[in-house]
Coordinates of C-alpha atoms in Angstrom, one line a residue:
Chain M
X1 CA 4.7 -74.2 -145.6
X2 CA 1.4 -72.5 -145.7
X3 CA 0.2 -69.8 -143.4
X4 CA -2.9 -68.0 -144.1
X5 CA -4.5 -65.7 -141.6
X6 CA -8.2 -65.2 -141.7
X7 CA -9.3 -61.7 -142.2
X8 CA -8.7 -59.6 -139.1
X9 CA -12.0 -60.0 -137.4
X10 CA -12.1 -60.4 -133.7
X11 CA -13.4 -63.8 -132.8
X12 CA -16.2 -62.1 -130.8
X13 CA -17.6 -60.8 -134.1
X14 CA -18.1 -64.3 -135.5
X15 CA -21.3 -65.8 -134.4
X16 CA -20.5 -69.0 -132.6
X17 CA -23.4 -70.7 -134.1
X18 CA -22.3 -70.1 -137.7
X19 CA -18.9 -71.3 -136.9
X20 CA -20.4 -74.4 -135.3
X21 CA -22.5 -75.0 -138.3
X22 CA -19.6 -74.5 -140.6
X23 CA -17.6 -77.0 -138.6
X24 CA -20.3 -79.6 -139.0
X25 CA -20.2 -79.0 -142.7
X26 CA -16.5 -79.6 -142.8
X27 CA -16.8 -82.8 -140.8
X28 CA -19.5 -84.2 -143.0
X29 CA -17.6 -83.5 -146.1
X30 CA -14.3 -84.7 -144.7
X31 CA -15.9 -87.9 -143.4
X32 CA -17.5 -88.4 -146.8
X33 CA -14.2 -88.0 -148.5
X34 CA -12.7 -90.5 -146.0
X35 CA -15.4 -93.1 -146.6
X36 CA -15.1 -92.7 -150.4
X37 CA -11.3 -93.0 -150.0
X38 CA -11.5 -96.3 -148.3
X39 CA -13.9 -97.7 -150.9
X40 CA -11.5 -96.7 -153.6
X41 CA -8.5 -98.0 -151.7
X42 CA -5.4 -96.1 -150.6
X43 CA -3.9 -95.6 -154.0
X44 CA -7.0 -93.9 -155.4
X45 CA -7.2 -91.7 -152.3
X46 CA -3.8 -90.3 -152.8
X47 CA -4.0 -87.0 -154.6
X48 CA -7.8 -87.0 -154.5
X49 CA -8.6 -85.5 -151.2
X50 CA -7.6 -81.9 -151.6
X51 CA -8.6 -79.0 -149.6
X52 CA -10.5 -77.6 -152.6
X53 CA -12.8 -80.5 -152.4
X54 CA -13.5 -79.8 -148.8
X55 CA -14.2 -76.1 -148.8
X56 CA -13.5 -73.1 -151.0
X57 CA -12.0 -71.4 -147.9
X58 CA -8.9 -73.5 -148.5
X59 CA -8.5 -72.7 -152.2
X60 CA -5.4 -70.6 -152.1
X61 CA -3.7 -72.9 -149.7
X62 CA -3.9 -75.9 -151.9
X63 CA -2.3 -74.2 -154.8
X64 CA 0.8 -73.5 -152.8
X65 CA 1.4 -77.1 -151.7
X66 CA 1.4 -80.0 -154.1
X67 CA 1.5 -82.7 -151.6
X68 CA -2.0 -84.1 -151.1
X69 CA -3.7 -83.9 -147.8
X70 CA -4.4 -87.0 -145.7
X71 CA -8.1 -87.7 -145.3
X72 CA -10.0 -86.9 -142.2
X73 CA -10.4 -90.7 -141.6
X74 CA -6.7 -91.4 -141.9
X75 CA -5.8 -88.6 -139.5
X76 CA -8.3 -89.7 -137.0
X77 CA -7.9 -93.5 -137.0
X78 CA -4.1 -93.8 -137.0
X79 CA -2.7 -92.2 -133.9
X80 CA 0.0 -92.5 -131.3
X81 CA -1.6 -91.5 -128.0
X82 CA -0.5 -94.0 -125.5
X83 CA -2.9 -92.8 -122.9
X84 CA -5.5 -94.7 -124.9
X85 CA -3.4 -97.7 -125.9
X86 CA -0.3 -98.4 -127.9
X87 CA -1.8 -99.7 -131.1
X88 CA -2.5 -97.1 -133.8
X89 CA -6.2 -97.9 -133.8
X90 CA -6.5 -97.8 -130.0
X91 CA -6.9 -94.0 -129.5
X92 CA -9.9 -93.9 -131.9
X93 CA -11.4 -96.9 -130.3
X94 CA -10.8 -96.2 -126.6
X95 CA -11.2 -92.4 -126.3
X96 CA -15.0 -92.2 -126.5
X97 CA -15.4 -91.6 -122.8
X98 CA -13.0 -88.8 -122.7
X99 CA -14.6 -85.4 -122.0
X100 CA -12.6 -82.5 -123.4
X101 CA -15.1 -79.9 -122.1
X102 CA -15.2 -78.1 -119.8
X103 CA -11.5 -77.7 -119.8
X104 CA -9.1 -75.7 -117.7
X105 CA -5.4 -75.0 -118.4
X106 CA -3.1 -74.2 -115.5
X107 CA -0.5 -71.6 -116.3
X108 CA 2.4 -71.5 -113.9
X109 CA 6.1 -70.9 -113.3
X110 CA 7.9 -67.7 -114.2
X111 CA 5.0 -65.8 -115.5
X112 CA 3.2 -62.6 -114.6
X113 CA -0.3 -63.9 -115.0
X114 CA -0.4 -67.4 -113.5
X115 CA -3.6 -69.2 -112.7
X116 CA -6.1 -71.8 -113.8
X117 CA -7.8 -70.5 -116.9
X118 CA -11.0 -71.7 -118.5
X119 CA -9.9 -72.7 -122.0
X120 CA -12.4 -70.3 -123.7
X121 CA -11.1 -67.4 -121.6
X122 CA -7.6 -68.3 -122.5
X123 CA -8.5 -68.3 -126.2
X124 CA -10.6 -65.2 -126.2
X125 CA -9.2 -62.5 -128.5
X126 CA -6.8 -64.9 -130.2
X127 CA -7.4 -65.3 -133.9
X128 CA -7.8 -68.9 -135.1
X129 CA -6.3 -69.9 -138.5
X130 CA -5.8 -72.9 -140.7
X131 CA -2.4 -74.4 -141.1
X132 CA -1.4 -77.2 -143.4
X133 CA 1.7 -79.0 -142.1
X134 CA 3.6 -82.1 -142.7
X135 CA 3.6 -84.4 -139.7
X136 CA 6.7 -86.6 -139.5
X137 CA 6.5 -89.3 -136.9
X138 CA 9.8 -90.6 -135.4
X139 CA 8.6 -94.0 -136.5
X140 CA 9.3 -92.9 -140.1
X141 CA 5.8 -92.4 -141.4
X142 CA 4.3 -89.1 -142.3
X143 CA 1.0 -87.3 -143.2
X144 CA -0.1 -83.9 -144.3
X145 CA -2.7 -82.4 -141.9
X146 CA -4.8 -79.3 -142.1
X147 CA -4.8 -78.0 -138.5
X148 CA -6.9 -75.4 -137.0
X149 CA -5.4 -73.3 -134.2
X150 CA -3.2 -70.4 -133.3
X151 CA 0.4 -69.6 -132.8
X152 CA 1.6 -70.6 -129.3
X153 CA 3.3 -67.1 -129.2
X154 CA -0.2 -65.5 -128.9
X155 CA -0.9 -67.4 -125.7
X156 CA 2.6 -66.8 -124.3
X157 CA 2.3 -63.0 -124.9
X158 CA -1.0 -63.0 -123.2
X159 CA 0.3 -64.5 -119.9
X160 CA 3.5 -62.5 -119.9
X161 CA 6.5 -64.7 -119.1
X162 CA 9.2 -63.3 -116.9
X163 CA 12.7 -62.7 -118.4
X164 CA 14.1 -65.7 -116.5
X165 CA 11.9 -68.1 -118.3
X166 CA 14.1 -70.0 -120.8
X167 CA 11.9 -73.0 -121.5
X168 CA 8.2 -73.9 -121.6
X169 CA 6.9 -77.2 -120.2
X170 CA 3.6 -78.7 -121.1
X171 CA 1.8 -81.7 -119.6
X172 CA -1.1 -83.9 -120.7
X173 CA -4.0 -84.2 -118.3
X174 CA -4.1 -87.3 -116.0
X175 CA -7.5 -88.9 -115.9
X176 CA -7.1 -92.7 -115.6
X177 CA -10.8 -93.1 -115.3
X178 CA -11.2 -91.8 -118.8
X179 CA -7.8 -92.4 -120.3
X180 CA -7.9 -96.2 -120.4
X181 CA -4.2 -96.9 -120.5
X182 CA -3.1 -94.4 -117.9
X183 CA -4.0 -97.2 -115.5
X184 CA -0.9 -99.1 -116.7
X185 CA 2.7 -97.9 -116.3
X186 CA 3.4 -97.8 -120.0
X187 CA 5.0 -94.4 -119.7
X188 CA 5.7 -92.2 -116.7
X189 CA 2.4 -90.3 -116.6
X190 CA 1.7 -87.4 -117.1
X191 CA 3.2 -87.1 -120.6
X192 CA 5.6 -84.1 -120.5
X193 CA 7.0 -82.2 -123.4
X194 CA 8.9 -78.9 -123.7
X195 CA 10.4 -76.3 -126.0
X196 CA 13.1 -73.7 -125.7
X197 CA 11.5 -70.3 -125.5
X198 CA 12.6 -69.2 -129.0
X199 CA 11.1 -72.4 -130.4
X200 CA 7.9 -71.8 -128.6
X201 CA 7.7 -68.2 -129.9
X202 CA 8.4 -69.3 -133.5
X203 CA 5.5 -68.4 -135.8
X204 CA 5.3 -72.0 -137.1
X205 CA 4.7 -73.4 -133.6
X206 CA 1.0 -73.7 -133.0
X207 CA -1.5 -74.9 -130.5
X208 CA -4.2 -76.8 -132.4
X209 CA -7.8 -76.9 -131.3
X210 CA -9.1 -78.5 -134.5
X211 CA -8.4 -80.2 -137.8
X212 CA -10.2 -79.8 -141.1
X213 CA -11.8 -76.8 -139.5
X214 CA -13.6 -78.9 -137.0
X215 CA -13.0 -79.5 -133.3
X216 CA -10.2 -81.9 -132.5
X217 CA -11.4 -85.4 -132.0
X218 CA -10.3 -87.0 -128.7
X219 CA -7.9 -89.3 -130.3
X220 CA -6.0 -86.3 -131.8
X221 CA -5.5 -84.6 -128.5
X222 CA -8.7 -82.7 -127.8
X223 CA -9.2 -80.0 -126.8
X224 CA -5.8 -78.4 -127.1
X225 CA -2.5 -79.8 -128.5
X226 CA 0.9 -78.7 -129.5
X227 CA 2.1 -78.9 -133.2
X228 CA 5.7 -78.2 -134.0
X229 CA 6.0 -79.2 -137.7
X230 CA 9.8 -79.3 -137.9
X231 CA 10.1 -81.7 -135.0
X232 CA 9.2 -85.4 -134.7
X233 CA 5.5 -85.9 -133.9
X234 CA 6.0 -87.0 -130.3
X235 CA 6.9 -83.4 -129.4
X236 CA 3.2 -82.6 -130.0
X237 CA 1.9 -83.1 -126.5
X238 CA -1.9 -83.7 -126.5
X239 CA -4.8 -82.7 -124.3
X240 CA -2.7 -80.1 -122.6
X241 CA -3.6 -79.4 -118.9
X242 CA -0.6 -77.5 -117.7
X243 CA 1.8 -75.0 -119.2
X244 CA 4.8 -73.9 -117.1
X245 CA 7.5 -71.3 -117.8
X246 CA 10.8 -72.6 -116.4
X247 CA 14.5 -71.8 -116.3
X248 CA 15.9 -75.3 -116.7
X249 CA 15.4 -77.6 -119.7
X250 CA 12.4 -79.8 -119.0
X251 CA 13.0 -83.5 -119.0
X252 CA 10.4 -84.8 -121.5
X253 CA 8.7 -88.2 -121.2
X254 CA 10.7 -90.0 -123.9
X255 CA 14.0 -88.9 -122.4
X256 CA 12.9 -90.5 -119.1
X257 CA 11.8 -93.6 -121.0
X258 CA 14.9 -94.1 -123.1
X259 CA 17.5 -91.4 -122.7
X260 CA 19.8 -92.6 -125.6
X261 CA 17.1 -92.7 -128.2
X262 CA 15.2 -89.5 -127.9
X263 CA 16.6 -86.1 -127.0
X264 CA 15.0 -82.8 -126.1
X265 CA 15.2 -81.2 -129.5
X266 CA 14.0 -84.1 -131.7
X267 CA 14.3 -82.0 -134.9
X268 CA 13.5 -84.0 -138.0
X269 CA 16.9 -84.9 -139.4
X270 CA 17.5 -87.4 -142.2
X271 CA 21.2 -87.6 -141.4
X272 CA 20.8 -88.7 -137.8
X273 CA 19.5 -92.2 -137.5
X274 CA 17.3 -93.4 -134.8
X275 CA 19.1 -96.3 -133.1
X276 CA 16.5 -98.7 -134.4
X277 CA 15.9 -97.4 -137.9
X278 CA 17.1 -94.9 -140.4
X279 CA 15.5 -91.6 -140.6
X280 CA 16.6 -90.9 -144.2
X281 CA 13.3 -92.1 -145.7
X282 CA 9.7 -92.2 -144.6
X283 CA 6.4 -93.8 -145.7
X284 CA 4.0 -91.1 -146.7
X285 CA 0.8 -92.6 -145.6
X286 CA -1.4 -94.2 -146.9
X287 CA 1.4 -95.4 -149.1
X288 CA 3.0 -98.8 -148.9
X289 CA 6.7 -98.0 -149.5
X290 CA 9.2 -96.2 -147.4
X291 CA 10.3 -94.2 -150.5
X292 CA 9.7 -90.6 -149.6
X293 CA 13.0 -88.8 -148.8
X294 CA 12.9 -87.2 -145.4
X295 CA 13.6 -83.5 -145.5
X296 CA 15.9 -81.6 -143.1
X297 CA 13.6 -79.9 -140.5
X298 CA 10.8 -81.7 -142.3
X299 CA 11.1 -79.2 -145.1
X300 CA 11.0 -76.1 -142.9
X301 CA 14.7 -75.4 -142.9
X302 CA 14.4 -71.8 -144.2
X303 CA 12.1 -70.9 -141.4
X304 CA 13.9 -72.5 -138.5
X305 CA 17.5 -73.2 -139.1
X306 CA 18.6 -69.9 -137.5
X307 CA 17.3 -71.3 -134.2
X308 CA 20.1 -73.9 -134.2
X309 CA 23.0 -71.9 -135.6
X310 CA 26.3 -73.3 -134.3
X311 CA 24.6 -76.3 -132.6
X312 CA 25.9 -79.8 -133.4
X313 CA 22.6 -81.4 -134.5
X314 CA 24.0 -84.9 -134.3
X315 CA 24.7 -84.3 -130.6
X316 CA 21.6 -82.3 -129.7
X317 CA 19.1 -84.7 -131.2
Chain F
X1 CA -7.3 -146.8 -135.8
X2 CA -8.2 -144.6 -132.9
X3 CA -4.6 -143.3 -133.0
X4 CA -4.9 -142.5 -136.7
X5 CA -8.1 -140.6 -136.2
X6 CA -6.6 -138.6 -133.4
X7 CA -3.6 -137.8 -135.5
X8 CA -5.8 -136.6 -138.3
X9 CA -7.8 -134.4 -135.9
X10 CA -4.8 -132.6 -134.3
X11 CA -3.1 -132.2 -137.7
X12 CA -6.3 -130.6 -139.1
X13 CA -6.5 -128.2 -136.1
X14 CA -2.8 -127.3 -136.6
X15 CA -3.2 -126.6 -140.4
X16 CA -6.3 -124.5 -139.9
X17 CA -4.9 -122.5 -137.1
X18 CA -1.5 -122.0 -138.7
X19 CA -2.9 -121.0 -142.0
X20 CA -5.7 -118.7 -140.8
X21 CA -3.6 -115.7 -139.8
X22 CA -2.1 -115.7 -143.3
X23 CA -5.4 -116.1 -145.1
X24 CA -6.9 -113.4 -142.9
X25 CA -4.1 -111.0 -143.7
X26 CA -4.3 -111.7 -147.5
X27 CA -8.1 -111.2 -147.5
X28 CA -7.9 -108.0 -145.4
X29 CA -5.2 -106.7 -147.7
X30 CA -7.3 -107.3 -150.8
X31 CA -10.3 -105.8 -149.1
X32 CA -8.2 -102.8 -148.1
X33 CA -9.2 -103.2 -144.5
X34 CA -5.8 -103.2 -142.9
X35 CA -6.1 -99.5 -142.0
X36 CA -4.0 -96.5 -142.8
X37 CA -0.6 -98.2 -142.7
X38 CA -1.2 -101.8 -144.1
X39 CA 2.5 -102.6 -144.3
X40 CA 3.0 -102.0 -140.6
X41 CA 0.1 -104.4 -139.8
X42 CA 1.4 -107.0 -142.3
X43 CA 4.9 -106.8 -140.7
X44 CA 3.6 -107.0 -137.2
X45 CA 1.3 -109.9 -137.7
X46 CA 3.6 -112.1 -139.8
X47 CA 6.3 -111.6 -137.2
X48 CA 4.0 -112.3 -134.3
X49 CA 2.6 -115.5 -135.9
X50 CA 6.1 -116.7 -136.7
X51 CA 7.2 -116.2 -133.1
X52 CA 4.1 -117.9 -131.7
X53 CA 4.5 -120.9 -134.0
X54 CA 8.2 -121.2 -133.2
X55 CA 7.6 -121.2 -129.5
X56 CA 4.8 -123.7 -129.9
X57 CA 7.1 -126.0 -131.8
X58 CA 9.6 -125.7 -128.8
X59 CA 6.7 -126.4 -126.4
X60 CA 5.9 -129.8 -128.0
X61 CA 8.6 -131.8 -126.3
X62 CA 7.9 -130.6 -122.7
X63 CA 4.1 -131.0 -123.2
X64 CA 4.7 -134.4 -124.5
X65 CA 6.9 -135.4 -121.6
X66 CA 4.5 -134.1 -119.1
X67 CA 1.3 -135.4 -120.6
X68 CA 2.7 -138.6 -122.0
X69 CA 0.8 -138.0 -125.2
X70 CA 3.5 -139.0 -127.7
X71 CA 1.4 -138.3 -130.7
X72 CA 2.1 -134.6 -130.3
X73 CA 5.6 -135.2 -131.7
X74 CA 4.0 -135.3 -135.2
X75 CA 3.1 -131.6 -134.8
X76 CA 6.7 -130.4 -134.2
X77 CA 7.8 -130.4 -137.8
X78 CA 4.8 -128.7 -139.3
X79 CA 4.9 -126.1 -136.6
X80 CA 8.5 -125.3 -137.2
X81 CA 7.9 -125.2 -141.0
X82 CA 5.0 -122.8 -140.6
X83 CA 7.1 -120.6 -138.3
X84 CA 9.7 -120.5 -141.0
X85 CA 7.1 -119.7 -143.6
X86 CA 5.8 -116.7 -141.7
X87 CA 9.3 -115.5 -140.8
X88 CA 10.2 -115.6 -144.5
X89 CA 7.0 -113.6 -145.4
X90 CA 8.0 -111.2 -142.6
X91 CA 11.4 -110.8 -144.1
X92 CA 10.1 -110.3 -147.7
X93 CA 7.7 -107.6 -146.6
X94 CA 10.5 -105.8 -144.7
X95 CA 12.8 -106.1 -147.7
X96 CA 10.2 -105.0 -150.2
X97 CA 8.5 -102.1 -148.4
X98 CA 11.0 -100.9 -145.9
X99 CA 14.1 -101.3 -148.0
X100 CA 12.3 -101.0 -151.3
X101 CA 14.2 -104.0 -152.7
X102 CA 17.5 -102.3 -152.2
X103 CA 20.3 -104.4 -150.8
X104 CA 22.3 -101.4 -149.6
X105 CA 19.4 -100.3 -147.4
X106 CA 19.0 -103.8 -146.2
X107 CA 22.7 -104.2 -145.2
X108 CA 22.7 -100.8 -143.5
X109 CA 19.6 -101.9 -141.5
X110 CA 21.1 -105.2 -140.5
X111 CA 24.5 -103.7 -139.5
X112 CA 23.2 -100.6 -137.7
X113 CA 20.1 -101.8 -135.9
X114 CA 20.5 -104.5 -133.3
X115 CA 16.9 -105.6 -133.4
X116 CA 17.2 -106.3 -137.1
X117 CA 20.5 -108.0 -136.6
X118 CA 18.8 -110.4 -134.1
X119 CA 15.8 -110.9 -136.4
X120 CA 18.0 -111.6 -139.4
X121 CA 20.1 -114.0 -137.3
X122 CA 16.9 -115.9 -136.2
X123 CA 15.8 -116.4 -139.8
X124 CA 19.3 -117.6 -140.9
X125 CA 19.3 -120.1 -138.0
X126 CA 15.9 -121.3 -139.1
X127 CA 17.0 -121.8 -142.7
X128 CA 19.1 -125.0 -142.3
X129 CA 16.6 -126.4 -139.9
X130 CA 13.8 -126.0 -142.5
X131 CA 16.1 -127.5 -145.2
X132 CA 16.9 -130.5 -143.2
X133 CA 13.3 -131.2 -142.1
X134 CA 12.7 -133.9 -144.7
X135 CA 12.6 -137.6 -143.8
X136 CA 15.6 -138.2 -146.0
X137 CA 17.7 -135.6 -144.2
X138 CA 16.7 -137.0 -140.8
X139 CA 17.9 -140.4 -141.9
X140 CA 21.0 -139.1 -143.6
X141 CA 22.1 -137.0 -140.7
X142 CA 21.3 -139.5 -138.0
X143 CA 22.5 -138.3 -134.6
X144 CA 23.8 -135.1 -135.9
X145 CA 20.2 -134.1 -136.8
X146 CA 19.1 -133.8 -133.2
X147 CA 22.2 -131.7 -132.4
X148 CA 21.5 -129.5 -135.3
X149 CA 17.9 -129.0 -134.6
X150 CA 18.6 -127.9 -131.0
X151 CA 19.4 -124.6 -132.8
X152 CA 15.6 -124.1 -132.8
X153 CA 16.1 -122.8 -129.2
X154 CA 18.6 -120.3 -130.5
X155 CA 16.2 -119.2 -133.2
X156 CA 13.4 -118.8 -130.6
X157 CA 15.7 -116.8 -128.3
X158 CA 16.8 -114.5 -131.2
X159 CA 13.2 -114.0 -132.2
X160 CA 12.2 -113.0 -128.7
X161 CA 15.2 -110.6 -128.4
X162 CA 14.3 -109.2 -131.8
X163 CA 10.8 -108.4 -130.5
X164 CA 12.0 -107.1 -127.2
X165 CA 14.4 -104.6 -128.8
X166 CA 11.8 -103.4 -131.2
X167 CA 9.2 -102.4 -128.8
X168 CA 9.4 -98.8 -127.6
X169 CA 7.5 -98.6 -124.4
X170 CA 4.9 -101.2 -123.6
X171 CA 6.9 -104.4 -123.0
X172 CA 4.1 -106.5 -121.6
X173 CA 3.7 -108.7 -124.6
X174 CA 7.5 -109.3 -125.3
X175 CA 7.9 -110.0 -121.6
X176 CA 5.3 -112.7 -121.8
X177 CA 7.1 -114.2 -124.8
X178 CA 10.3 -114.1 -122.8
X179 CA 8.7 -115.8 -119.9
X180 CA 7.4 -118.6 -122.1
X181 CA 10.8 -119.0 -123.7
X182 CA 12.5 -119.0 -120.3
X183 CA 10.3 -121.8 -119.0
X184 CA 10.9 -123.9 -122.1
X185 CA 14.6 -123.5 -121.8
X186 CA 14.4 -124.1 -118.1
X187 CA 12.5 -127.4 -118.6
X188 CA 15.1 -128.4 -121.2
X189 CA 17.9 -127.7 -118.8
X190 CA 16.4 -129.6 -116.0
X191 CA 15.8 -132.5 -118.3
X192 CA 19.3 -132.7 -119.6
X193 CA 20.6 -132.5 -116.1
X194 CA 18.4 -135.4 -115.1
X195 CA 19.6 -137.3 -118.2
X196 CA 23.2 -136.6 -117.3
X197 CA 22.6 -137.9 -113.8
X198 CA 21.1 -141.1 -115.1
X199 CA 24.0 -141.5 -117.5
X200 CA 26.5 -140.9 -114.7
X201 CA 24.8 -143.5 -112.5
X202 CA 24.8 -146.0 -115.3
X203 CA 28.5 -145.6 -116.0
X204 CA 29.3 -145.8 -112.3
X205 CA 27.3 -149.0 -112.1
X206 CA 29.2 -150.4 -115.0
X207 CA 32.6 -149.4 -113.6
X208 CA 32.0 -150.9 -110.2
X209 CA 35.0 -150.9 -108.1
X210 CA 36.5 -147.8 -109.6
X211 CA 36.3 -144.7 -107.5
X212 CA 34.8 -141.5 -108.6
X213 CA 36.5 -138.4 -107.6
X214 CA 35.0 -135.0 -108.5

């Protein structure tokens, strides 16, 4: 796990234009790395695209983690985002018409400061940081992704939940006119996910607004998405439009879809098989073979196991 | 002569269309254009092609009966064999990349996961059919051959079930396959009922004077 805070400068002190320019720089470099990677083939790419090559800002982070990052191209062309289609290539191909700005987030439920917030207002005063996390999909593949975002706890503290709030529920926006596959009943729209309050407050849990230091592309859940690195990827609800603080455990979309396959917790666990495949191993993309041993809590055991003390993880899956 | 030319034409069409998915996959693989997860694509497309070809082979008889174009029967064997070829490739890819050539992983997968159980069963049902598809075997087995090769319907059903159980949410395509399979089976059932009635009539004609009680 790598957490590195940027120096304590209020975001107001950073000129937006410079940030913007920097971001373009990242995108260009990242895209270049991706293109080069494709030309060389997947094998050559592995281990080549490091954060160092992308920007000196990431220097100290790379030295802490010896697993190579996935390229910008890999992260943005292989997505599960059923609102734009069920094939992995669909979200990148079909999300062009989606407009992530302007964006409002509705905060509701048991909270002292409910309301419909402009995203920029909601983020003001919150320090953005880079986080390199493994992403383990329930489908037994994984990537390493440099997110850009902030701890969810910062937002929670800002809106002041009431003591009765035990869970947090988040929903994806519904815009069938822009989200091509919301016109079909593939899932029960809107996509709903949730966390227990202690999970939501955990410092590893972030809301991402970008990756590789640049704004999130639409296919990755622009402009705001959840990232919980010790849980399967489907917990990471994308394009978040609503955040509610509730007393009861929310029923997330995949529980509605297929209750005996996916539970609420969905912690990465090599010992508990999915009914249709083993979770003991994974394919670390862009590799070919499913030969990467899946780690308990996706390798974040030391940080998160206390959350589940005394819980039977085979039952609460 | 005309017949011969027509046969050559439809056989050419069949070979080209049955081989092109495989050729396309191999070229894409070599060019590295199968995307971030090539194995997933290889698995999906070999499986899909196998299923389409298998159902096409089952569709030959109904189409022949309806259209009266008897030449079509010549396509049934190559279609079935191509289906078996793609199903075998599908199996090898799964064994090699998902189970990294480890029989213990393979067994665990087959026993624990029902969609793999169904898929494996489909392949095993297809195996003796492929082996007995030679002219020599047809002659040798005689009447038993037709009975044995009715198992193609079982393979098709297992294949569709395999696909249905695999899909997580969007069941539109597996439903379409199921619908096609159901109509093929339905046609077959109607036909054998009609055949049975004819047989019954014949035997009652022969046994004139004896009474039939049901």
